[in-house]
PDB file of C-alpha atoms in Angstrom:
ATOM      1  CA  MET S 367      16.362  98.662  96.281  1.00 80.00           C
ATOM      2  CA  SER S 368      19.477  96.760  95.277  1.00 91.00           C
ATOM      3  CA  GLN S 369      20.669  94.367  92.564  1.00 94.00           C
ATOM      4  CA  TRP S 370      21.517  90.693  92.983  1.00 96.00           C
ATOM      5  CA  HIS S 371      22.895  88.749  89.997  1.00 95.00           C
ATOM      6  CA  GLY S 372      20.968  91.037  87.651  1.00 94.00           C
ATOM      7  CA  TYR S 373      17.668  90.812  89.559  1.00 95.00           C
ATOM      8  CA  SER S 374      16.056  93.602  91.553  1.00 95.00           C
ATOM      9  CA  ALA S 375      16.417  92.884  95.263  1.00 96.00           C
ATOM     10  CA  GLN S 376      14.507  94.331  98.200  1.00 96.00           C
ATOM     11  CA  VAL S 377      16.696  95.021 101.241  1.00 96.00           C
ATOM     12  CA  ILE S 378      16.042  95.329 104.961  1.00 96.00           C
ATOM     13  CA  GLU S 379      18.905  95.651 107.420  1.00 96.00           C
ATOM     14  CA  ASN S 380      20.178  96.892 110.736  1.00 96.00           C
ATOM     15  CA  GLN S 381      23.554  96.894 112.485  1.00 97.00           C
ATOM     16  CA  ARG S 382      23.566  93.091 112.898  1.00 98.00           C
ATOM     17  CA  LEU S 383      21.876  91.570 109.846  1.00 97.00           C
ATOM     18  CA  ARG S 384      21.089  92.249 106.215  1.00 98.00           C
ATOM     19  CA  VAL S 385      18.331  90.480 104.268  1.00 98.00           C
ATOM     20  CA  LEU S 386      17.899  90.460 100.465  1.00 98.00           C
ATOM     21  CA  ILE S 387      14.747  89.256  98.703  1.00 98.00           C
ATOM     22  CA  THR S 388      14.234  88.890  94.933  1.00 98.00           C
ATOM     23  CA  PRO S 389      10.531  89.174  94.014  1.00 98.00           C
ATOM     24  CA  ASP S 390      11.125  88.261  90.348  1.00 97.00           C
ATOM     25  CA  LEU S 391      13.044  85.090  91.208  1.00 97.00           C
ATOM     26  CA  GLY S 392      10.312  83.101  92.908  1.00 97.00           C
ATOM     27  CA  GLY S 393      10.086  85.492  95.850  1.00 98.00           C
ATOM     28  CA  ARG S 394      13.340  84.018  97.141  1.00 98.00           C
ATOM     29  CA  ILE S 395      15.146  85.261 100.183  1.00 99.00           C
ATOM     30  CA  VAL S 396      18.646  85.157  98.731  1.00 99.00           C
ATOM     31  CA  SER S 397      20.735  86.480 101.608  1.00 99.00           C
ATOM     32  CA  ILE S 398      20.652  86.474 105.401  1.00 99.00           C
ATOM     33  CA  PHE S 399      23.983  88.056 106.268  1.00 98.00           C
ATOM     34  CA  ASP S 400      25.394  88.237 109.799  1.00 98.00           C
ATOM     35  CA  LYS S 401      27.477  91.422 109.933  1.00 98.00           C
ATOM     36  CA  LYS S 402      29.102  90.557 113.262  1.00 98.00           C
ATOM     37  CA  TYR S 403      30.601  87.303 111.978  1.00 97.00           C
ATOM     38  CA  GLN S 404      30.711  88.287 108.276  1.00 97.00           C
ATOM     39  CA  ARG S 405      28.720  85.100 107.743  1.00 98.00           C
ATOM     40  CA  GLU S 406      26.322  84.423 104.858  1.00 98.00           C
ATOM     41  CA  TRP S 407      23.719  81.978 106.141  1.00 98.00           C
ATOM     42  CA  LEU S 408      21.988  81.149 102.856  1.00 99.00           C
ATOM     43  CA  LEU S 409      23.471  78.979 100.126  1.00 98.00           C
ATOM     44  CA  GLN S 410      24.574  81.076  97.153  1.00 98.00           C
ATOM     45  CA  PRO S 411      24.192  80.037  93.496  1.00 96.00           C
ATOM     46  CA  SER S 412      27.113  78.433  91.696  1.00 92.00           C
ATOM     47  CA  ARG S 413      26.035  79.839  88.320  1.00 92.00           C
ATOM     48  CA  PRO S 414      23.885  82.791  87.192  1.00 93.00           C
ATOM     49  CA  PRO S 415      20.380  82.218  88.601  1.00 94.00           C
ATOM     50  CA  ARG S 416      17.317  82.209  86.377  1.00 94.00           C
ATOM     51  CA  LEU S 417      13.600  81.795  86.874  1.00 95.00           C
ATOM     52  CA  ALA S 418      12.490  78.271  86.043  1.00 94.00           C
ATOM     53  CA  PRO S 419       9.407  77.610  83.905  1.00 95.00           C
ATOM     54  CA  PRO S 420       6.264  76.227  85.571  1.00 94.00           C
ATOM     55  CA  GLY S 421       6.507  72.497  86.201  1.00 94.00           C
ATOM     56  CA  ALA S 422      10.326  72.434  86.231  1.00 95.00           C
ATOM     57  CA  LYS S 423      12.331  70.004  88.343  1.00 94.00           C
ATOM     58  CA  PHE S 424      13.805  71.895  91.284  1.00 95.00           C
ATOM     59  CA  THR S 425      17.306  70.400  91.197  1.00 91.00           C
ATOM     60  CA  ASP S 426      17.717  71.358  87.516  1.00 92.00           C
ATOM     61  CA  TYR S 427      17.921  75.035  88.515  1.00 91.00           C
ATOM     62  CA  ASP S 428      20.900  75.409  90.873  1.00 90.00           C
ATOM     63  CA  PRO S 429      19.172  75.344  94.286  1.00 94.00           C
ATOM     64  CA  HIS S 430      20.021  78.308  96.502  1.00 97.00           C
ATOM     65  CA  GLY S 431      18.498  80.721  98.984  1.00 98.00           C
ATOM     66  CA  TRP S 432      15.090  80.339 100.607  1.00 99.00           C
ATOM     67  CA  ASP S 433      11.937  79.585  98.656  1.00 98.00           C
ATOM     68  CA  GLU S 434       8.440  78.480  99.682  1.00 99.00           C
ATOM     69  CA  MET S 435       7.033  75.011  98.946  1.00 99.00           C
ATOM     70  CA  LEU S 436       3.267  74.984  98.378  1.00 99.00           C
ATOM     71  CA  PRO S 437       0.968  73.033  97.879  1.00 98.00           C
ATOM     72  CA  THR S 438       3.385  70.068  97.964  1.00 98.00           C
ATOM     73  CA  ILE S 439       7.086  69.219  98.130  1.00 98.00           C
ATOM     74  CA  ASP S 440       7.207  66.067  96.012  1.00 98.00           C
ATOM     75  CA  ALA S 441       5.455  66.118  92.646  1.00 98.00           C
ATOM     76  CA  CYS S 442       2.159  64.242  92.979  1.00 98.00           C
ATOM     77  CA  ALA S 443      -1.553  64.431  92.195  1.00 98.00           C
ATOM     78  CA  MET S 444      -4.174  65.978  94.441  1.00 97.00           C
ATOM     79  CA  PRO S 445      -5.647  63.082  96.421  1.00 95.00           C
ATOM     80  CA  GLU S 446      -9.067  61.587  95.940  1.00 94.00           C
ATOM     81  CA  GLY S 447     -11.870  62.914  98.085  1.00 91.00           C
ATOM     82  CA  ASN S 448     -11.580  66.621  97.327  1.00 90.00           C
ATOM     83  CA  VAL S 449     -12.719  68.921  94.554  1.00 93.00           C
ATOM     84  CA  PHE S 450      -9.345  69.051  92.763  1.00 96.00           C
ATOM     85  CA  ALA S 451      -8.659  65.299  92.921  1.00 97.00           C
ATOM     86  CA  GLY S 452      -6.238  64.162  90.213  1.00 97.00           C
ATOM     87  CA  GLN S 453      -4.789  67.623  89.550  1.00 97.00           C
ATOM     88  CA  ALA S 454      -1.045  67.260  88.881  1.00 98.00           C
ATOM     89  CA  LEU S 455       1.135  69.237  91.294  1.00 98.00           C
ATOM     90  CA  PRO S 456       4.725  70.115  90.331  1.00 98.00           C
ATOM     91  CA  ASP S 457       7.984  69.369  92.114  1.00 98.00           C
ATOM     92  CA  HIS S 458       8.526  71.688  95.101  1.00 98.00           C
ATOM     93  CA  GLY S 459       5.179  73.329  94.370  1.00 98.00           C
ATOM     94  CA  ASP S 460       4.412  76.146  91.974  1.00 96.00           C
ATOM     95  CA  LEU S 461       5.637  79.301  93.727  1.00 98.00           C
ATOM     96  CA  TRP S 462       9.394  79.080  93.108  1.00 98.00           C
ATOM     97  CA  THR S 463       8.771  79.343  89.339  1.00 98.00           C
ATOM     98  CA  GLN S 464       6.844  82.630  89.529  1.00 97.00           C
ATOM     99  CA  ALA S 465       7.570  86.313  89.918  1.00 98.00           C
ATOM    100  CA  TRP S 466       5.876  87.694  93.029  1.00 98.00           C
ATOM    101  CA  ASP S 467       4.133  91.043  93.444  1.00 98.00           C
ATOM    102  CA  THR S 468       5.607  93.439  95.989  1.00 95.00           C
ATOM    103  CA  GLU S 469       4.279  96.249  98.187  1.00 87.00           C
ATOM    104  CA  SER S 470       7.361  96.994 100.236  1.00 76.00           C
ATOM    105  CA  ASN S 471       8.788  99.968 102.094  1.00 78.00           C
ATOM    106  CA  ALA S 472      12.032 100.673 103.936  1.00 75.00           C
ATOM    107  CA  GLU S 473      11.083  98.577 106.982  1.00 88.00           C
ATOM    108  CA  ILE S 474       8.963  95.711 105.676  1.00 95.00           C
ATOM    109  CA  ILE S 475       8.977  93.623 102.500  1.00 97.00           C
ATOM    110  CA  VAL S 476       5.528  92.307 101.608  1.00 98.00           C
ATOM    111  CA  LEU S 477       5.187  89.899  98.679  1.00 98.00           C
ATOM    112  CA  ARG S 478       2.122  88.208  97.206  1.00 98.00           C
ATOM    113  CA  VAL S 479       1.728  85.393  94.717  1.00 98.00           C
ATOM    114  CA  ARG S 480      -1.125  83.278  93.363  1.00 98.00           C
ATOM    115  CA  GLY S 481      -0.946  79.574  92.692  1.00 97.00           C
ATOM    116  CA  HIS S 482      -0.710  78.297  89.119  1.00 94.00           C
ATOM    117  CA  VAL S 483      -2.554  75.022  89.621  1.00 96.00           C
ATOM    118  CA  LEU S 484      -4.762  75.686  92.656  1.00 98.00           C
ATOM    119  CA  PRO S 485      -6.778  78.824  93.492  1.00 98.00           C
ATOM    120  CA  TYR S 486      -4.877  80.352  96.406  1.00 99.00           C
ATOM    121  CA  GLU S 487      -2.862  83.447  97.260  1.00 99.00           C
ATOM    122  CA  LEU S 488       0.120  83.517  99.625  1.00 99.00           C
ATOM    123  CA  ARG S 489       1.227  86.711 101.347  1.00 98.00           C
ATOM    124  CA  ARG S 490       4.586  86.896 103.125  1.00 99.00           C
ATOM    125  CA  ALA S 491       5.742  89.892 105.138  1.00 98.00           C
ATOM    126  CA  ALA S 492       9.421  90.124 106.139  1.00 98.00           C
ATOM    127  CA  GLN S 493      10.553  92.515 108.856  1.00 98.00           C
ATOM    128  CA  ILE S 494      13.419  92.941 111.325  1.00 97.00           C
ATOM    129  CA  ARG S 495      11.577  93.505 114.604  1.00 92.00           C
ATOM    130  CA  ASP S 496      14.481  93.320 117.032  1.00 91.00           C
ATOM    131  CA  PRO S 497      18.246  93.668 116.549  1.00 93.00           C
ATOM    132  CA  GLN S 498      18.926  90.020 115.744  1.00 97.00           C
ATOM    133  CA  THR S 499      15.655  88.568 114.418  1.00 98.00           C
ATOM    134  CA  LEU S 500      13.996  88.371 111.019  1.00 99.00           C
ATOM    135  CA  TRP S 501      10.228  87.854 111.299  1.00 99.00           C
ATOM    136  CA  LEU S 502       8.260  86.230 108.506  1.00 99.00           C
ATOM    137  CA  ASP S 503       4.465  86.443 108.712  1.00 99.00           C
ATOM    138  CA  TYR S 504       2.395  84.367 106.286  1.00 99.00           C
ATOM    139  CA  GLU S 505      -1.231  84.420 105.207  1.00 99.00           C
ATOM    140  CA  LEU S 506      -2.713  81.870 102.794  1.00 99.00           C
ATOM    141  CA  ARG S 507      -6.133  82.602 101.272  1.00 99.00           C
ATOM    142  CA  ASN S 508      -8.489  80.405  99.273  1.00 99.00           C
ATOM    143  CA  LEU S 509      -9.625  82.211  96.109  1.00 98.00           C
ATOM    144  CA  SER S 510     -12.404  79.724  95.321  1.00 98.00           C
ATOM    145  CA  ASP S 511     -15.650  78.649  96.961  1.00 97.00           C
ATOM    146  CA  GLN S 512     -14.402  75.085  97.525  1.00 96.00           C
ATOM    147  CA  SER S 513     -12.237  73.753 100.367  1.00 97.00           C
ATOM    148  CA  PHE S 514      -9.070  71.818  99.541  1.00 98.00           C
ATOM    149  CA  PRO S 515      -6.022  70.460 101.422  1.00 98.00           C
ATOM    150  CA  VAL S 516      -2.609  72.115 101.255  1.00 98.00           C
ATOM    151  CA  LEU S 517       0.916  71.365 102.426  1.00 98.00           C
ATOM    152  CA  TRP S 518       3.366  74.192 103.060  1.00 99.00           C
ATOM    153  CA  THR S 519       6.907  74.296 104.335  1.00 99.00           C
ATOM    154  CA  PRO S 520       9.747  76.790 103.941  1.00 99.00           C
ATOM    155  CA  HIS S 521      12.807  75.717 102.009  1.00 99.00           C
ATOM    156  CA  PRO S 522      15.783  77.664 103.402  1.00 99.00           C
ATOM    157  CA  LEU S 523      19.055  76.169 102.188  1.00 99.00           C
ATOM    158  CA  PHE S 524      21.382  77.229 104.987  1.00 99.00           C
ATOM    159  CA  SER S 525      25.090  77.210 104.189  1.00 97.00           C
ATOM    160  CA  VAL S 526      27.265  75.340 106.662  1.00 96.00           C
ATOM    161  CA  GLN S 527      30.907  75.099 107.601  1.00 90.00           C
ATOM    162  CA  THR S 528      32.632  71.757 107.175  1.00 87.00           C
ATOM    163  CA  GLY S 529      36.005  70.297 108.046  1.00 81.00           C
ATOM    164  CA  THR S 530      37.940  71.863 110.917  1.00 75.00           C
ATOM    165  CA  ALA S 531      35.356  74.659 111.297  1.00 80.00           C
ATOM    166  CA  GLU S 532      32.082  72.764 111.392  1.00 91.00           C
ATOM    167  CA  THR S 533      28.390  73.500 111.814  1.00 94.00           C
ATOM    168  CA  ARG S 534      26.199  71.333 114.031  1.00 96.00           C
ATOM    169  CA  ILE S 535      22.448  70.791 113.950  1.00 98.00           C
ATOM    170  CA  VAL S 536      21.018  71.356 117.427  1.00 98.00           C
ATOM    171  CA  LEU S 537      17.484  70.217 118.288  1.00 98.00           C
ATOM    172  CA  PRO S 538      15.635  70.541 121.618  1.00 98.00           C
ATOM    173  CA  LYS S 539      16.478  67.926 124.246  1.00 97.00           C
ATOM    174  CA  THR S 540      12.998  66.428 123.908  1.00 97.00           C
ATOM    175  CA  VAL S 541      14.087  64.995 120.544  1.00 98.00           C
ATOM    176  CA  THR S 542      15.294  61.439 121.143  1.00 97.00           C
ATOM    177  CA  GLN S 543      14.445  59.833 117.797  1.00 97.00           C
ATOM    178  CA  VAL S 544      14.003  60.891 114.190  1.00 98.00           C
ATOM    179  CA  LEU S 545      12.270  59.184 111.278  1.00 97.00           C
ATOM    180  CA  SER S 546      14.592  58.718 108.299  1.00 96.00           C
ATOM    181  CA  ILE S 547      12.767  59.132 104.976  1.00 96.00           C
ATOM    182  CA  ALA S 548      15.625  59.194 102.447  1.00 90.00           C
ATOM    183  CA  ALA S 549      16.738  55.662 101.635  1.00 88.00           C
ATOM    184  CA  ASN S 550      20.460  55.362 100.922  1.00 86.00           C
ATOM    185  CA  ALA S 551      23.470  53.201 101.690  1.00 84.00           C
ATOM    186  CA  GLU S 552      24.619  55.473 104.535  1.00 87.00           C
ATOM    187  CA  TRP S 553      21.426  55.551 106.591  1.00 90.00           C
ATOM    188  CA  GLY S 554      19.451  52.536 105.431  1.00 89.00           C
ATOM    189  CA  GLU S 555      15.873  52.180 104.293  1.00 92.00           C
ATOM    190  CA  SER S 556      13.231  54.875 104.490  1.00 93.00           C
ATOM    191  CA  GLY S 557      11.002  54.544 107.534  1.00 94.00           C
ATOM    192  CA  ARG S 558      13.738  53.680 110.045  1.00 94.00           C
ATOM    193  CA  LEU S 559      13.632  55.313 113.471  1.00 96.00           C
ATOM    194  CA  LEU S 560      17.111  56.556 114.389  1.00 96.00           C
ATOM    195  CA  ASP S 561      18.412  57.580 117.790  1.00 96.00           C
ATOM    196  CA  TRP S 562      19.109  61.300 117.432  1.00 97.00           C
ATOM    197  CA  THR S 563      22.214  61.388 119.622  1.00 92.00           C
ATOM    198  CA  LYS S 564      23.649  57.906 119.052  1.00 94.00           C
ATOM    199  CA  ALA S 565      22.850  56.863 115.475  1.00 93.00           C
ATOM    200  CA  ARG S 566      25.794  56.584 113.092  1.00 92.00           C
ATOM    201  CA  SER S 567      25.948  56.067 109.353  1.00 90.00           C
ATOM    202  CA  THR S 568      27.784  53.114 107.839  1.00 90.00           C
ATOM    203  CA  SER S 569      30.860  55.374 107.642  1.00 88.00           C
ATOM    204  CA  GLY S 570      30.572  56.468 111.278  1.00 88.00           C
ATOM    205  CA  TRP S 571      28.931  59.854 110.677  1.00 87.00           C
ATOM    206  CA  SER S 572      26.548  61.310 113.280  1.00 93.00           C
ATOM    207  CA  LEU S 573      23.189  62.823 112.372  1.00 95.00           C
ATOM    208  CA  ASP S 574      23.928  66.287 113.738  1.00 95.00           C
ATOM    209  CA  VAL S 575      27.192  66.973 111.877  1.00 93.00           C
ATOM    210  CA  VAL S 576      27.222  68.041 108.227  1.00 93.00           C
ATOM    211  CA  GLY S 577      30.006  66.598 106.089  1.00 90.00           C
ATOM    212  CA  GLU S 578      31.939  67.972 103.144  1.00 92.00           C
ATOM    213  CA  VAL S 579      30.682  67.818  99.562  1.00 91.00           C
ATOM    214  CA  THR S 580      33.111  65.000  98.808  1.00 92.00           C
ATOM    215  CA  ARG S 581      30.771  62.687 100.713  1.00 91.00           C
ATOM    216  CA  HIS S 582      28.196  62.958  97.876  1.00 90.00           C
ATOM    217  CA  SER S 583      25.443  62.019 100.275  1.00 90.00           C
ATOM    218  CA  CYS S 584      22.175  63.344 101.644  1.00 93.00           C
ATOM    219  CA  ARG S 585      19.683  62.580 104.364  1.00 95.00           C
ATOM    220  CA  LYS S 586      16.256  63.738 105.383  1.00 97.00           C
ATOM    221  CA  PHE S 587      14.408  63.026 108.550  1.00 98.00           C
ATOM    222  CA  TYR S 588      11.254  64.095 110.355  1.00 98.00           C
ATOM    223  CA  LEU S 589      10.456  64.153 114.011  1.00 98.00           C
ATOM    224  CA  PRO S 590       8.005  61.373 114.922  1.00 97.00           C
ATOM    225  CA  LEU S 591       4.417  62.543 115.280  1.00 95.00           C
ATOM    226  CA  HIS S 592       4.488  62.406 119.085  1.00 94.00           C
ATOM    227  CA  ILE S 593       7.428  64.848 119.265  1.00 96.00           C
ATOM    228  CA  GLN S 594       6.712  68.517 118.567  1.00 97.00           C
ATOM    229  CA  VAL S 595       9.266  71.299 118.878  1.00 99.00           C
ATOM    230  CA  ASP S 596       9.193  75.046 118.359  1.00 99.00           C
ATOM    231  CA  HIS S 597      12.752  75.657 117.159  1.00 99.00           C
ATOM    232  CA  ALA S 598      15.873  74.242 115.556  1.00 99.00           C
ATOM    233  CA  GLU S 599      19.376  75.693 115.511  1.00 99.00           C
ATOM    234  CA  LEU S 600      22.667  75.693 113.640  1.00 98.00           C
ATOM    235  CA  GLN S 601      25.843  76.303 115.633  1.00 97.00           C
ATOM    236  CA  ASP S 602      29.227  77.150 114.106  1.00 96.00           C
ATOM    237  CA  THR S 603      32.448  76.400 115.945  1.00 94.00           C
ATOM    238  CA  SER S 604      33.209  80.115 115.426  1.00 93.00           C
ATOM    239  CA  GLY S 605      30.383  80.929 117.857  1.00 96.00           C
ATOM    240  CA  ALA S 606      27.866  82.130 115.262  1.00 97.00           C
ATOM    241  CA  THR S 607      24.391  80.616 115.587  1.00 98.00           C
ATOM    242  CA  LEU S 608      21.133  80.683 113.666  1.00 99.00           C
ATOM    243  CA  ARG S 609      17.862  79.655 115.284  1.00 99.00           C
ATOM    244  CA  MET S 610      14.572  79.183 113.447  1.00 99.00           C
ATOM    245  CA  SER S 611      11.479  79.385 115.678  1.00 99.00           C
ATOM    246  CA  TRP S 612       7.738  78.864 115.163  1.00 99.00           C
ATOM    247  CA  GLN S 613       4.513  78.012 116.995  1.00 99.00           C
ATOM    248  CA  VAL S 614       3.672  74.319 117.147  1.00 98.00           C
ATOM    249  CA  ASP S 615      -0.071  74.945 116.959  1.00 98.00           C
ATOM    250  CA  GLN S 616       0.547  76.500 113.528  1.00 98.00           C
ATOM    251  CA  LEU S 617       3.390  74.247 112.336  1.00 99.00           C
ATOM    252  CA  PRO S 618       3.336  70.928 114.227  1.00 99.00           C
ATOM    253  CA  TYR S 619       5.791  68.955 112.054  1.00 99.00           C
ATOM    254  CA  LEU S 620       9.529  69.353 111.459  1.00 99.00           C
ATOM    255  CA  GLY S 621      11.620  67.947 108.638  1.00 99.00           C
ATOM    256  CA  VAL S 622      15.386  68.419 108.317  1.00 98.00           C
ATOM    257  CA  TRP S 623      17.203  68.070 104.996  1.00 98.00           C
ATOM    258  CA  VAL S 624      20.987  67.667 104.753  1.00 97.00           C
ATOM    259  CA  ASP S 625      22.824  67.746 101.411  1.00 96.00           C
ATOM    260  CA  GLU S 626      26.522  66.894 101.338  1.00 94.00           C
ATOM    261  CA  GLY S 627      27.315  67.504  97.683  1.00 92.00           C
ATOM    262  CA  LEU S 628      24.711  65.204  96.132  1.00 91.00           C
ATOM    263  CA  PHE S 629      22.559  67.978  94.647  1.00 93.00           C
ATOM    264  CA  CYS S 630      24.441  71.195  95.428  1.00 92.00           C
ATOM    265  CA  PRO S 631      28.112  72.174  95.055  1.00 90.00           C
ATOM    266  CA  ALA S 632      28.234  73.215  98.733  1.00 94.00           C
ATOM    267  CA  SER S 633      26.920  71.383 101.785  1.00 96.00           C
ATOM    268  CA  ASN S 634      23.712  72.779 103.256  1.00 97.00           C
ATOM    269  CA  VAL S 635      20.903  72.174 105.741  1.00 98.00           C
ATOM    270  CA  ALA S 636      17.203  73.031 105.455  1.00 99.00           C
ATOM    271  CA  PHE S 637      14.889  73.295 108.451  1.00 99.00           C
ATOM    272  CA  GLU S 638      11.357  72.605 107.212  1.00 99.00           C
ATOM    273  CA  PRO S 639       8.677  73.192 109.856  1.00 99.00           C
ATOM    274  CA  GLY S 640       5.381  72.522 108.148  1.00 99.00           C
ATOM    275  CA  ASN S 641       1.642  72.077 108.396  1.00 98.00           C
ATOM    276  CA  GLY S 642       1.528  68.596 106.801  1.00 98.00           C
ATOM    277  CA  PHE S 643       3.168  65.206 107.357  1.00 98.00           C
ATOM    278  CA  TYR S 644       5.035  64.691 105.131  1.00 96.00           C
ATOM    279  CA  ASP S 645       6.608  65.802 101.807  1.00 97.00           C
ATOM    280  CA  SER S 646       3.609  65.287  99.496  1.00 97.00           C
ATOM    281  CA  ILE S 647       0.005  66.389  99.842  1.00 98.00           C
ATOM    282  CA  GLU S 648      -0.998  62.869  98.776  1.00 97.00           C
ATOM    283  CA  ARG S 649       0.824  61.298 101.719  1.00 97.00           C
ATOM    284  CA  ALA S 650      -0.240  63.993 104.180  1.00 98.00           C
ATOM    285  CA  TRP S 651      -3.873  63.505 103.148  1.00 97.00           C
ATOM    286  CA  ALA S 652      -3.556  59.750 103.647  1.00 96.00           C
ATOM    287  CA  ASN S 653      -1.970  60.385 107.060  1.00 96.00           C
ATOM    288  CA  LYS S 654      -4.836  62.715 108.012  1.00 96.00           C
ATOM    289  CA  ALA S 655      -2.147  65.326 108.553  1.00 97.00           C
ATOM    290  CA  ALA S 656      -2.959  68.071 106.042  1.00 96.00           C
ATOM    291  CA  PRO S 657      -4.932  71.227 106.848  1.00 97.00           C
ATOM    292  CA  MET S 658      -7.948  72.245 104.787  1.00 98.00           C
ATOM    293  CA  LEU S 659      -7.907  75.701 103.229  1.00 98.00           C
ATOM    294  CA  LEU S 660     -11.461  76.983 103.606  1.00 98.00           C
ATOM    295  CA  PRO S 661     -13.124  79.780 101.596  1.00 98.00           C
ATOM    296  CA  GLY S 662     -13.065  83.022 103.555  1.00 96.00           C
ATOM    297  CA  LEU S 663     -10.907  81.577 106.350  1.00 98.00           C
ATOM    298  CA  PRO S 664      -7.188  82.163 105.693  1.00 98.00           C
ATOM    299  CA  LEU S 665      -4.427  80.156 107.318  1.00 99.00           C
ATOM    300  CA  LYS S 666      -1.861  82.272 109.180  1.00 99.00           C
ATOM    301  CA  TRP S 667       1.529  81.408 110.657  1.00 99.00           C
ATOM    302  CA  SER S 668       4.887  82.984 111.477  1.00 99.00           C
ATOM    303  CA  LEU S 669       8.583  82.124 111.536  1.00 99.00           C
ATOM    304  CA  GLN S 670      11.468  83.852 113.269  1.00 99.00           C
ATOM    305  CA  VAL S 671      15.134  83.598 112.304  1.00 99.00           C
ATOM    306  CA  THR S 672      17.438  84.774 115.083  1.00 99.00           C
ATOM    307  CA  LEU S 673      21.195  85.260 114.804  1.00 99.00           C
ATOM    308  CA  GLY S 674      23.271  84.687 117.917  1.00 97.00           C
ATOM    309  CA  GLY S 675      26.757  84.390 119.288  1.00 94.00           C
TER     310      GLY S 675
END
């Protein structure tokens, strides 16, 4: 047990990496530290962190670390055609505003939390299973006798290097196009397909390089539905790398968020492999791209975060 900004923190570590998790602060993973490169991979808070009240707007509470987004990303209502139709769902879901229960030991950190607005329970087990890899195993259970759709994605805000020492986003070579969903002056209207390797912003910026906070910009894109990948990577010019991996039969969609000082005081990237397409359960339901959570039949999936270099 450790302390992190006044909150109790669970710790697992080995010779290469150290992971801190704060159960009382939305179950956040607040540190993934690479001991070889002395590199903190998760965005740190710019002011003392605090637990937000249910229904809060995510960007009002100094985004940092890694939280879980369930049952939606964007605030919306549960779609028509299911038992909870019309139920209001909060921004970034309802798990980041709750304290989570813990049943951890020296080698594994297991947290559980129940939804505020929908009857479900999420279990996440964190463990270092090989010298360079953090494993995260998830299980989502329906606590009711009615089926309903859900949308989950992780929300790891990875810190990046900018300027002369930069961090690049590296996707598998099968990725040729991405779907831009954040309308802005730099990247144009939402819904545009951009060439992953050749597209440039109005200021000449490429998609795979993260700029400094002085750009005051952001972008988000998804892989088109016909392109599925099982990993995404960040590469520092120092040689340090971070790869997130998953199984496409569990998490078939990938979103990538890039913030260059628009919402956070430091540039960051989030890899968001998910089970729905995309961003709100309303839209995913309309796209026929949201899994149903059935009574007595939990959904299970895993992520791996591997440090390299």
